[in-house]
């Protein structure tokens, strides 16, 4: 077994537990809410249409948007709760719809007979309609369950543990083993839970049949056994664990995984216990450090300047630094210090292509841009930086394509595009021999990496002492090489982290 | 025992008149046949007696009490009903179906069990053999017999039957008819039975009400209907069994 696989499998129990708890909790809540709603809707036409419309609309929202909305509605709260709420909302449509359909499909003559022998409306519902609708309702629950297991992987982005941790980390750090382990685990869980519900339903239908069949007894015993194990595993996660001293967070790309690992190791070596929340969205993690659910992570000055302060100007590297630190102070977020490297956007070209066109700076692109095609990550062409660049240099590209980050690098390397919006510390810049173009008119922002701490954590001197050792300790080149080990050479985050610490020790 | 006073029932806000201004008295222990063409209002009349439908006007008394003053569920538990569509509960066993009303009346388990056996025996489907089956494992005729057993299970004094023997073969049918007639007489049941079959009505009922388009044209004993039909329609529907009987008599005389 490869080291990588072993490393991934070690994470399995925690991720499995998180994923299971999230799924079972959301499905249980979904059933508790949706079945009564379905019953209500079936009884009243006035309720039915609006209710089905609302649950259908929830379903049409992109799942990421629902997650983000729930986080926002909870005042920036991250972790289990927002993921649980979003998944519950998402589970509702199939259950409500099938409950209504199932109840409606009960034959009128049977209901007539139930009424005619003197059953009360309540008895008709409990003893006739619900049991007869049950197969359809259970089918809805199974659909919801399979969806929920799959969607639960997204909850990683709001800081809840799930198999998504494998998938997002794996995708960003090109660790295919992690992606495979995560996807397989999630798929097996979906199939397993679905099978479990199916066999429970089968057993319920067989309930009246002679219980003496030895085979039936065996099956019943194993289904109950597995159910008990699964539920206890999920519930085990509810036992409050001793809260870690500090929560370290990071966003979903290689450099952030490395830096989060670095912060965690330093704190652990100083004797603190640490919980890691990796792969979180920028807005989510920023909100979390403001309200103290996250204690420390690495942010970039340009991101704070453009995203959180919504500034459109570019006062230069020092101007941004001081503006950002001052702003964060007002937000009750402490800037521990700058790490020393800068990961900013830069336009980049294949070196040979740049030579051929005689380009070394963005200014050289002005006369030829209208014939060039450019690629960017998902954001760049929507950022004010790009608009400023376009205006300051008064140029635009013939084609502008957006890519997933690794595909963006592949695209320029394979000459599908001429120019890309590269990241200055990205290992692939060197690996693909890209030339970073100068920006003499200062269109692009500075992105100094800085360590941010929550107000609460920053008040603890021992914590600040540990982190102070990281200030100004990582040059651009060291970070770039560490990223390269992961993104180009396919090494694990652990290997990159060891390398980085080795480089830091030299200084 | 059962009294309908100027009962009228219309649907769709008066657009369909299902039962028009009908008055009827059914004595305790009497067997009334209700006959007429499809859609003439037979089922509607039956359903108004146990409040599955409410009359648009007029009143209905069961045991001298206006049905609207009685709790509809209590009323229905005390009146046996054999449904036109049979309406067995498909998720319950045959025995559980027969036990449905006694269970609602909260009889003891032992009493329920004993009564189930008795009723199933009565309709010719022994408990031991058929009790654990699901209704879908019975033939149409067997289901109909279980429908009759269910209606009789709680020992009601009044039984309403909506074409109870429709799906049976002639032999089983006549066996069950005779069986039922003797039960009715022994227990002095008050029965209203809807049927399409005039011969059945003539043979079983003490009196027969002939309905057409919501109106009771004539009500009388089989003899009265056969000898003094008050209406062409009545004459027409008794003509067929009468002709058959004459034909059979001739056949036997010619032997
Ligand atoms: N729920 C209802 N809404 C509207 N019209 C109805 C309703 N139930 C019955 N009717 C109408 O009332 C009339 C009498 O119906 P009913 O069921 O009493 O007929 P029936 O004599 O039992 O017929 P069949 O022998 O076919 O069972 C019919 O014209 C029928 O279409
Ligand atoms: Mg009818």
Tab-separated table of N, CA and C in Angstrom, chain A residues 34-97:
chain	number	residue	atom	x	y	z
A	34	UNK	N	-41.075	16.517	6.540
A	34	UNK	CA	-41.710	16.399	5.228
A	34	UNK	C	-42.933	15.493	5.225
A	35	UNK	N	-42.908	14.410	5.994
A	35	UNK	CA	-44.066	13.503	5.966
A	35	UNK	C	-45.314	14.214	6.508
A	36	UNK	N	-45.241	14.867	7.684
A	36	UNK	CA	-46.433	15.618	8.128
A	36	UNK	C	-46.846	16.702	7.127
A	37	UNK	N	-45.866	17.379	6.536
A	37	UNK	CA	-46.215	18.400	5.538
A	37	UNK	C	-46.958	17.764	4.364
A	38	UNK	N	-46.474	16.597	3.931
A	38	UNK	CA	-47.117	15.900	2.816
A	38	UNK	C	-48.549	15.498	3.174
A	39	UNK	N	-48.728	15.043	4.409
A	39	UNK	CA	-50.067	14.649	4.865
A	39	UNK	C	-50.992	15.865	4.844
A	40	UNK	N	-50.459	16.974	5.343
A	40	UNK	CA	-51.238	18.209	5.377
A	40	UNK	C	-51.613	18.635	3.959
A	41	UNK	N	-50.628	18.583	3.071
A	41	UNK	CA	-50.856	19.028	1.688
A	41	UNK	C	-51.906	18.160	1.004
A	42	UNK	N	-51.889	16.855	1.330
A	42	UNK	CA	-52.839	15.978	0.660
A	42	UNK	C	-54.259	16.291	1.117
A	43	UNK	N	-54.370	16.805	2.341
A	43	UNK	CA	-55.711	17.070	2.872
A	43	UNK	C	-56.249	18.424	2.440
A	44	UNK	N	-55.361	19.320	2.046
A	44	UNK	CA	-55.840	20.653	1.718
A	44	UNK	C	-55.215	21.142	0.419
A	45	UNK	N	-56.063	21.340	-0.569
A	45	UNK	CA	-55.567	21.787	-1.869
A	45	UNK	C	-54.919	23.165	-1.752
A	46	UNK	N	-55.383	23.945	-0.776
A	46	UNK	CA	-54.823	25.291	-0.599
A	46	UNK	C	-53.364	25.234	-0.171
A	47	UNK	N	-53.035	24.188	0.587
A	47	UNK	CA	-51.655	24.053	1.066
A	47	UNK	C	-50.785	23.400	0.002
A	48	UNK	N	-51.385	22.438	-0.713
A	48	UNK	CA	-50.598	21.567	-1.582
A	48	UNK	C	-49.786	22.329	-2.625
A	49	UNK	N	-50.460	23.181	-3.393
A	49	UNK	CA	-49.756	23.838	-4.487
A	49	UNK	C	-48.599	24.717	-4.009
A	50	UNK	N	-48.871	25.647	-3.070
A	50	UNK	CA	-47.749	26.483	-2.619
A	50	UNK	C	-46.627	25.672	-1.982
A	51	UNK	N	-46.995	24.636	-1.220
A	51	UNK	CA	-45.950	23.855	-0.547
A	51	UNK	C	-45.060	23.150	-1.566
A	52	UNK	N	-45.705	22.484	-2.541
A	52	UNK	CA	-44.905	21.781	-3.551
A	52	UNK	C	-44.061	22.778	-4.340
A	53	UNK	N	-44.625	23.971	-4.584
A	53	UNK	CA	-43.854	24.985	-5.306
A	53	UNK	C	-42.621	25.373	-4.504
A	54	UNK	N	-42.799	25.607	-3.198
A	54	UNK	CA	-41.669	26.046	-2.378
A	54	UNK	C	-40.583	24.970	-2.317
A	55	UNK	N	-40.978	23.707	-2.054
A	55	UNK	CA	-39.924	22.687	-1.952
A	55	UNK	C	-39.245	22.453	-3.301
A	56	UNK	N	-40.002	22.640	-4.392
A	56	UNK	CA	-39.364	22.482	-5.703
A	56	UNK	C	-38.376	23.606	-5.956
A	57	UNK	N	-38.744	24.816	-5.533
A	57	UNK	CA	-37.846	25.955	-5.766
A	57	UNK	C	-36.552	25.771	-4.974
A	58	UNK	N	-36.690	25.298	-3.734
A	58	UNK	CA	-35.489	25.045	-2.929
A	58	UNK	C	-34.551	24.124	-3.708
A	59	UNK	N	-35.176	23.113	-4.336
A	59	UNK	CA	-34.384	22.125	-5.059
A	59	UNK	C	-33.671	22.723	-6.268
A	60	UNK	N	-34.290	23.751	-6.880
A	60	UNK	CA	-33.664	24.306	-8.074
A	60	UNK	C	-32.505	25.227	-7.723
A	61	UNK	N	-32.430	25.679	-6.470
A	61	UNK	CA	-31.276	26.491	-6.077
A	61	UNK	C	-30.020	25.636	-6.183
A	62	UNK	N	-28.941	26.202	-6.709
A	62	UNK	CA	-27.685	25.432	-6.681
A	62	UNK	C	-27.345	25.100	-5.228
A	63	UNK	N	-26.882	23.874	-5.005
A	63	UNK	CA	-26.669	23.444	-3.621
A	63	UNK	C	-25.648	24.322	-2.900
A	64	UNK	N	-24.640	24.782	-3.645
A	64	UNK	CA	-23.642	25.656	-3.014
A	64	UNK	C	-24.273	26.949	-2.543
A	65	UNK	N	-25.213	27.464	-3.355
A	65	UNK	CA	-25.864	28.720	-3.000
A	65	UNK	C	-26.680	28.545	-1.723
A	66	UNK	N	-27.357	27.410	-1.598
A	66	UNK	CA	-28.142	27.159	-0.382
A	66	UNK	C	-27.223	27.131	0.833
A	67	UNK	N	-26.098	26.422	0.682
A	67	UNK	CA	-25.141	26.352	1.790
A	67	UNK	C	-24.700	27.749	2.199
A	68	UNK	N	-24.333	28.553	1.185
A	68	UNK	CA	-23.834	29.900	1.465
A	68	UNK	C	-24.927	30.740	2.122
A	69	UNK	N	-26.159	30.599	1.615
A	69	UNK	CA	-27.278	31.368	2.177
A	69	UNK	C	-27.526	31.003	3.635
A	70	UNK	N	-27.479	29.693	3.913
A	70	UNK	CA	-27.738	29.271	5.295
A	70	UNK	C	-26.652	29.815	6.218
A	71	UNK	N	-25.396	29.741	5.755
A	71	UNK	CA	-24.309	30.289	6.566
A	71	UNK	C	-24.569	31.762	6.839
A	72	UNK	N	-24.969	32.498	5.782
A	72	UNK	CA	-25.215	33.935	5.938
A	72	UNK	C	-26.368	34.174	6.911
A	73	UNK	N	-27.443	33.387	6.750
A	73	UNK	CA	-28.614	33.576	7.620
A	73	UNK	C	-28.287	33.278	9.081
A	74	UNK	N	-27.310	32.374	9.293
A	74	UNK	CA	-26.931	32.037	10.665
A	74	UNK	C	-25.873	33.005	11.190
A	75	UNK	N	-25.695	34.121	10.487
A	75	UNK	CA	-24.728	35.102	10.944
A	75	UNK	C	-23.301	34.604	10.831
A	76	UNK	N	-23.024	33.862	9.766
A	76	UNK	CA	-21.648	33.444	9.526
A	76	UNK	C	-21.247	32.206	10.284
A	77	UNK	N	-22.225	31.534	10.879
A	77	UNK	CA	-21.892	30.331	11.624
A	77	UNK	C	-21.493	29.205	10.665
A	78	UNK	N	-20.413	28.498	10.971
A	78	UNK	CA	-19.960	27.424	10.090
A	78	UNK	C	-20.040	26.088	10.808
A	79	UNK	N	-19.734	25.022	10.070
A	79	UNK	CA	-19.659	23.701	10.672
A	79	UNK	C	-20.925	22.895	10.464
A	80	UNK	N	-21.233	22.056	11.449
A	80	UNK	CA	-22.329	21.088	11.309
A	80	UNK	C	-23.683	21.745	11.036
A	81	UNK	N	-24.007	22.788	11.821
A	81	UNK	CA	-25.377	23.329	11.781
A	81	UNK	C	-25.814	23.812	10.404
A	82	UNK	N	-25.044	24.706	9.755
A	82	UNK	CA	-25.513	25.160	8.431
A	82	UNK	C	-25.595	24.010	7.421
A	83	UNK	N	-24.651	23.076	7.469
A	83	UNK	CA	-24.691	21.943	6.527
A	83	UNK	C	-25.925	21.109	6.787
A	84	UNK	N	-26.212	20.880	8.062
A	84	UNK	CA	-27.388	20.089	8.454
A	84	UNK	C	-28.670	20.752	7.943
A	85	UNK	N	-28.777	22.063	8.138
A	85	UNK	CA	-29.997	22.767	7.715
A	85	UNK	C	-30.139	22.707	6.193
A	86	UNK	N	-29.039	22.979	5.489
A	86	UNK	CA	-29.116	22.989	4.026
A	86	UNK	C	-29.495	21.601	3.499
A	87	UNK	N	-28.895	20.561	4.061
A	87	UNK	CA	-29.194	19.204	3.582
A	87	UNK	C	-30.636	18.816	3.903
A	88	UNK	N	-31.110	19.256	5.063
A	88	UNK	CA	-32.506	18.968	5.418
A	88	UNK	C	-33.438	19.613	4.395
A	89	UNK	N	-33.181	20.885	4.078
A	89	UNK	CA	-34.013	21.578	3.090
A	89	UNK	C	-34.002	20.828	1.767
A	90	UNK	N	-32.805	20.363	1.406
A	90	UNK	CA	-32.659	19.682	0.127
A	90	UNK	C	-33.355	18.333	0.092
A	91	UNK	N	-33.514	17.707	1.261
A	91	UNK	CA	-34.110	16.360	1.279
A	91	UNK	C	-35.627	16.428	1.161
A	92	UNK	N	-36.199	17.637	1.272
A	92	UNK	CA	-37.653	17.722	1.444
A	92	UNK	C	-38.459	17.353	0.202
A	93	UNK	N	-38.015	17.802	-0.960
A	93	UNK	CA	-38.855	17.631	-2.152
A	93	UNK	C	-39.285	16.184	-2.401
A	94	UNK	N	-38.338	15.245	-2.510
A	94	UNK	CA	-38.803	13.876	-2.820
A	94	UNK	C	-39.709	13.299	-1.739
A	95	UNK	N	-39.462	13.664	-0.489
A	95	UNK	CA	-40.269	13.068	0.583
A	95	UNK	C	-41.671	13.680	0.580
A	96	UNK	N	-41.749	15.008	0.496
A	96	UNK	CA	-43.077	15.645	0.477
A	96	UNK	C	-43.863	15.160	-0.738
A	97	UNK	N	-43.209	15.177	-1.898
A	97	UNK	CA	-43.916	14.832	-3.125
A	97	UNK	C	-44.419	13.386	-3.086
